[in-house]
C-alpha cells in the first residue's frame, strides 16, 4: 500500500503532462448548425454550412459558407480553412438538400453516410428539402434577429405540431431509406417572402424525388402513418342540401381528435389488398352558416364530413399509387401479416403497391359544438 | 477457513457480481448479434440460451455443495491431488486473463470511437485500470460491494430507453418464426458468450453467507441477465427496421442517440460514460479471479502481485498493439468456445467424476 | 547528598526502562520512588523537581490539632482559592479537635499518594498536596479550579430546535452533559490517558448493553497505542486513531453538541471525550452519518426527508458541478441543447481564458474568501462577504475575465457545500472538487467518471473501526435506509442501525398515541 501511495504523485504528474487530446473549447470550435448539399447546373456538388459567431463585437450572428466538394469529409477540411475555430459537425441541427439534388443525383443519401459513421455526429438533425437553390436559403437573414437554424427549426416544428407537415429526422430517414416496405417522406421548405413549409417531398426507395404533397395531403398522410398529433383540423364546404341558403357560404371547420386508424391486409389473387378504417371524434370549430346541429342534422353533417375525408384520402392514395410511392409504410403491414407473399415482391414493392387494392372507410362522430350555437 | 467468514458476501452481492459480469457488453452488442443470425426472432434464442445456462449453473452449484469450505480449486485438490488443482488453476488463470483483456479492450474501443477519439488507447486503458486495481486488489467482499453499488446506480437505464419507444413500431417483431426453428436454434451458441462467467459462482461459493441460497441466487442472477438482454433486444427490434438492422453496430447506443431530453442532447455520450460502471464489473472480478488462481498455484494469498503483473503487461502491451474490431470479434468467438468448455462442460465432467466418489456423495447429502 | 545520586540512578533507570506504563516521565526518579516522610527532604526534592515554577505555592503550616508540621503544595491558577482557603487551610489551622488531624479537611475528593509520579501528576492537574512531617503518605485534595467558560451555543453546529448547549473544555462537565441525556446505569465510561507531556484524560462513553464490545476493544487498543507528547485537540486524537488518515473523508465524527453525542450513543456508537477539547469524537460512523443533523428528528418527518434528499443532491452538486461545466464546455458541448449552447457561447466568446483556468481561478478565489471569512472578526467578516460577493464577482464579470455562467456555477457549488451539516465532510468535498475538475479538464466527462469510480473504489474499502464506511450504500443494507435518504417517522424506527453492529438491535418501541386528528 505504501509503495503504491508513493507512486501516486509522480504518476499523477505524468498524467497531467500527457495533455488533453480531445479538448476543444467551445469558443475555439466552429460548429456547423445547418449543413446543406446542393448541385449546380454543371453537375458540381456544393456544400453549405451556417456557423454561429460567438465573438463579442460581431455584427452578424452567424456566418454562411459554401465549398465545392463531393466528399462531405473533404468538405469539412475545406470549411476549416475558412473558419476561425475548428470546424466540426457535432451539433448539426438541420440538414438541407436542394430539390435539384434529389431530382438529379439519385443516390444522394450516400452523402449522409458520414453522419452515421462518425460516432460524435448527431442523428437527430431534421431533414429538409429546399425548393430552390441553397444559396438563396443561406443568404436569407431571418427577421427577429434569430439565426438560420433556429428559424428553420421553428418553422418545421410549428407546422408539425399541428400535423400540417411531416417531420423527419436523419435517423427516421435512414429507416425509411432501408425499409423495403416504405418510401421516404421529407419536409419541403421554400422561401417566398419568408421561410415557409411547403409540404412534403416524396421520394422513391432509392432516394429519387417523385412528387410533393401540399399541407392538406400531408395532414392526411400523417393520419395514415399514425403519426399525427392530437388534433388535426379540416375545413370543407358542406353539400348544398344541408344548408338553408345554398348560395351563401358553406364552409365548416372541424378539429378531429382521437383518430383511430386500423389497417388490415389481405392477399387476393397475387395482389395485396388493404382495408383502412378510420374513426374520428370531431369538434366543431367554425361554422359559417346557420344550422342546427341536432339529431338528423348532426347525422347528415357527420355523413358529409366522413364522405369528405374519405374522398380526400382516396385522392391521396390514388396519387401515391400513381407515383408508385408508399410513404405510409403499408409494406410493413404486408410483411408482418403475409411474410411469404411480401418477400416475393420485396424488391419492387412500389410496383406491387401501385397494383394493390386500397379501401378506405371513415366514421366520424361530432362530439363538441363549441361555446356558441 | 477464517478468511472466508471475514470476507463473506451477501446474496445480493453475489447476484450483482454475476449479473453485472454478464450484462456488461451483452447489453450493447447482443441485439446486433441476435438479429444477424435469427432476425427478429432472436429473442427466442435468448430464452433458450438462458435455459441451457441455468441448467449448467445449477450443475456448478451442485458441484460446489460437495466442498463448502473452499473454492473449486480446493475441491479439486481435495479429491484429485494438488496437481489436478494446479492444472485447472492454470487453465482458469488463462481464461480469466483473456476474459478481462477482452472486456477491457472492448470497452476502450467503444470509448475511443464515441467519446475520446484523439486520446491514445493506452492512456484510456490506464485510466480505467486505476479504479479496477483499487477494487480488485482487496478481497471478494469489496468486489461484492462494488458490484452491488454499480447495479443500484444503473437502475435508471431502462427508463432512459423508454424514451426511445416513441419511434417503436411493434410490427417489426411480426411475423414470428417465418423461417421456422432453424435459425433460432442455430443462434443459441452465439448467445453463450454473453452468458459466460456465471462460473464465477464456483469461486464465490465459499464466501456466501447463506450457502443454501446459492442455487436460488444464481437463478435470480441469470434471470436478471435474461430480462436485461430481452429488454434491450426487444427495444432494438421494434425501433430499427429489420432491413436496416444489419448496417448498424452497437444498436443500443444508436438508439440513445435519438433521445433528446430537455436539458441534455446526444444522451449516448453520458450513457456510455455512466455505463462504464457496469463495464467495470465485467473485468474486475475476472482480474481478481485471475490473481486468485495464480496465487493458489503458488500457495500465496496476497492478490496484489499477480494483479500488478497482469495490469502492467496489459498497459505496456497496449502501447504497442491493440486488437482492432475484427480481431476482437474473432477473440470473442474463440473465447466463447473456450468459455463453453470451461464453464459448461467442465463442471458437468467434474460432477460426473466426483459422483463416483462415496465421500463426495456423503458431503452433498449433508448439505 | 543522596539526592544527587538518587537523581543520577533514577535517570538511568528511567532511560533504560521501556515498559514504563502509560506515562513516561523524563524526571529523575524511579517509578517506585516514594516520599520519604521527612518534610524538609520532601520539600527539597519537590523544589528540585519544580524549578522555574513561580506559580507553585508551598504553604508551610502547623496542624493545630496534632501540632505537626506540614506543607500544602499547589499550583496557583489551577486550583480553586476558595476551596483551599476555606476548606483546607481553615480547618487545618483552626480545628482543635483531637485525633482528626489531616482528615478534618472538608473537601470532596480525598486521596492518599506516595509515589512521586502520582504526586507530581496530581499537582499539575490542579490538586493540592499536603505533606505532613512523619507521614508516609501525602494527602491529595481535589481542588481543581482552572479557568473555564460558561456553557454556550456551539459555534459550528447550530440547531434551530435543539438545545443551545455545547460542550466545554472540561472533561467532567462534558460527561455530565451527556449523562443528563442518558441517566442510565448502563452508561459506562472507560478512561485512559494519552500524551507524554500533556497527560490528557480521554474517556470512552458507551451504553453497556447496546454497544459492540469488539469495537470497544479496538478503540481502547488504538488509544492505548498512541505515543505522542501532546494532544491539544480532539481533532488530533481522531487523526491518530483513524483507520485511514490518508483518505480525504473523515472516518470519525466530531461534534460539539451533547444531544448529538447522546443520540449516537443510543444508536450503539462510542463517544470519546477528550479533556480540554470542546469536540467529542464519535466512532464508528458510516458515510451517511455525516448527513444527519439533530434537527432532522425535531422537524416533521416529511420535511426532514426532503432536506435529507437535498443534502445528498447538494453533495453531488458540490463535487461534480464545476467539473461537469468544464467537461461539457471543453469536450462535449454537443450535450447541451441548442439555445443554451448559443447563450453560453455568447458569454464564452468574451472571456479570454480557457474554462479550466477560469474555473480554477474562481474556485480558488472562493476558497480564499472562505478562509478569510473564518479568520476575521465578525464585523469585518461581513464586509468580506459583501466585497467578495458583489464587488469581485460582478467586477470580474464586467471586466470580461470570467463569464457569468462561471460565477453562477461557483456560487451554486458554494451554496451546495454550505448545506452539508458536518465541517469535515465539507472540507473533504472541497478537496474532491478540485480533483474532479482536473479530471474533467484532462478527459472530459470520461475523466469525471474515472474520478467517480476511484472515489467509489476508495469508499467501499474504507472502514471505521470495523464497520464499512460506505454503508448503507455499499454494502447495501436496506434496513438502514430508513434513516439515511429519508427520515421515516420516529414510531417506525424500531431497530438500531445495523452498521454499528449493536448488541441489542431493538430499541424500546416508541408508540405514538393516537391524537384526535387521525
Coordinates of C-alpha atoms in Angstrom, one line a residue, chain C residues 21-24 121 125 171 190-204 219-241 272-276 281:
Chain C
X21 CA 3.5 2.3 32.0
X22 CA 1.4 4.8 30.2
X23 CA 3.2 7.8 31.4
X24 CA 6.8 8.2 30.5
X121 CA 0.9 14.5 38.2
X125 CA -3.7 18.6 37.4
X171 CA -14.0 16.6 30.7
X190 CA -13.6 3.9 30.2
X191 CA -10.8 6.4 31.0
X192 CA -7.4 6.4 29.5
X193 CA -4.5 8.9 29.5
X194 CA -2.8 10.0 26.3
X195 CA 0.3 12.1 25.8
X196 CA 3.6 12.0 27.4
X197 CA 3.6 15.6 28.4
X198 CA 0.0 16.6 28.2
X199 CA -1.3 13.6 30.2
X200 CA -4.7 14.1 28.7
X201 CA -7.6 12.3 30.1
X202 CA -9.6 10.5 27.3
X203 CA -12.9 8.9 28.2
X204 CA -14.8 6.5 26.0
X219 CA -11.0 1.7 20.3
X220 CA -9.3 1.1 23.6
X221 CA -6.4 -0.6 21.9
X222 CA -5.8 2.1 19.5
X223 CA -6.0 4.9 22.1
X224 CA -3.6 2.9 24.2
X225 CA -1.0 2.6 21.5
X226 CA -0.7 6.3 20.9
X227 CA 2.7 7.6 21.7
X228 CA 2.9 11.3 21.3
X229 CA 3.9 14.1 23.5
X230 CA 0.9 16.4 23.4
X231 CA -2.7 16.1 22.4
X232 CA -4.0 19.6 22.1
X233 CA -7.3 18.9 20.4
X234 CA -9.6 16.0 19.9
X235 CA -9.1 16.5 16.2
X236 CA -5.5 15.3 16.7
X237 CA -6.7 12.3 18.5
X238 CA -9.1 11.5 15.7
X239 CA -6.3 11.6 13.2
X240 CA -4.2 9.2 15.4
X241 CA -6.8 6.6 15.8
X272 CA -14.8 9.7 23.0
X273 CA -14.5 12.7 25.2
X274 CA -11.1 14.4 25.3
X275 CA -10.2 16.7 28.1
X276 CA -9.6 20.3 27.2
X281 CA -15.4 12.0 18.8

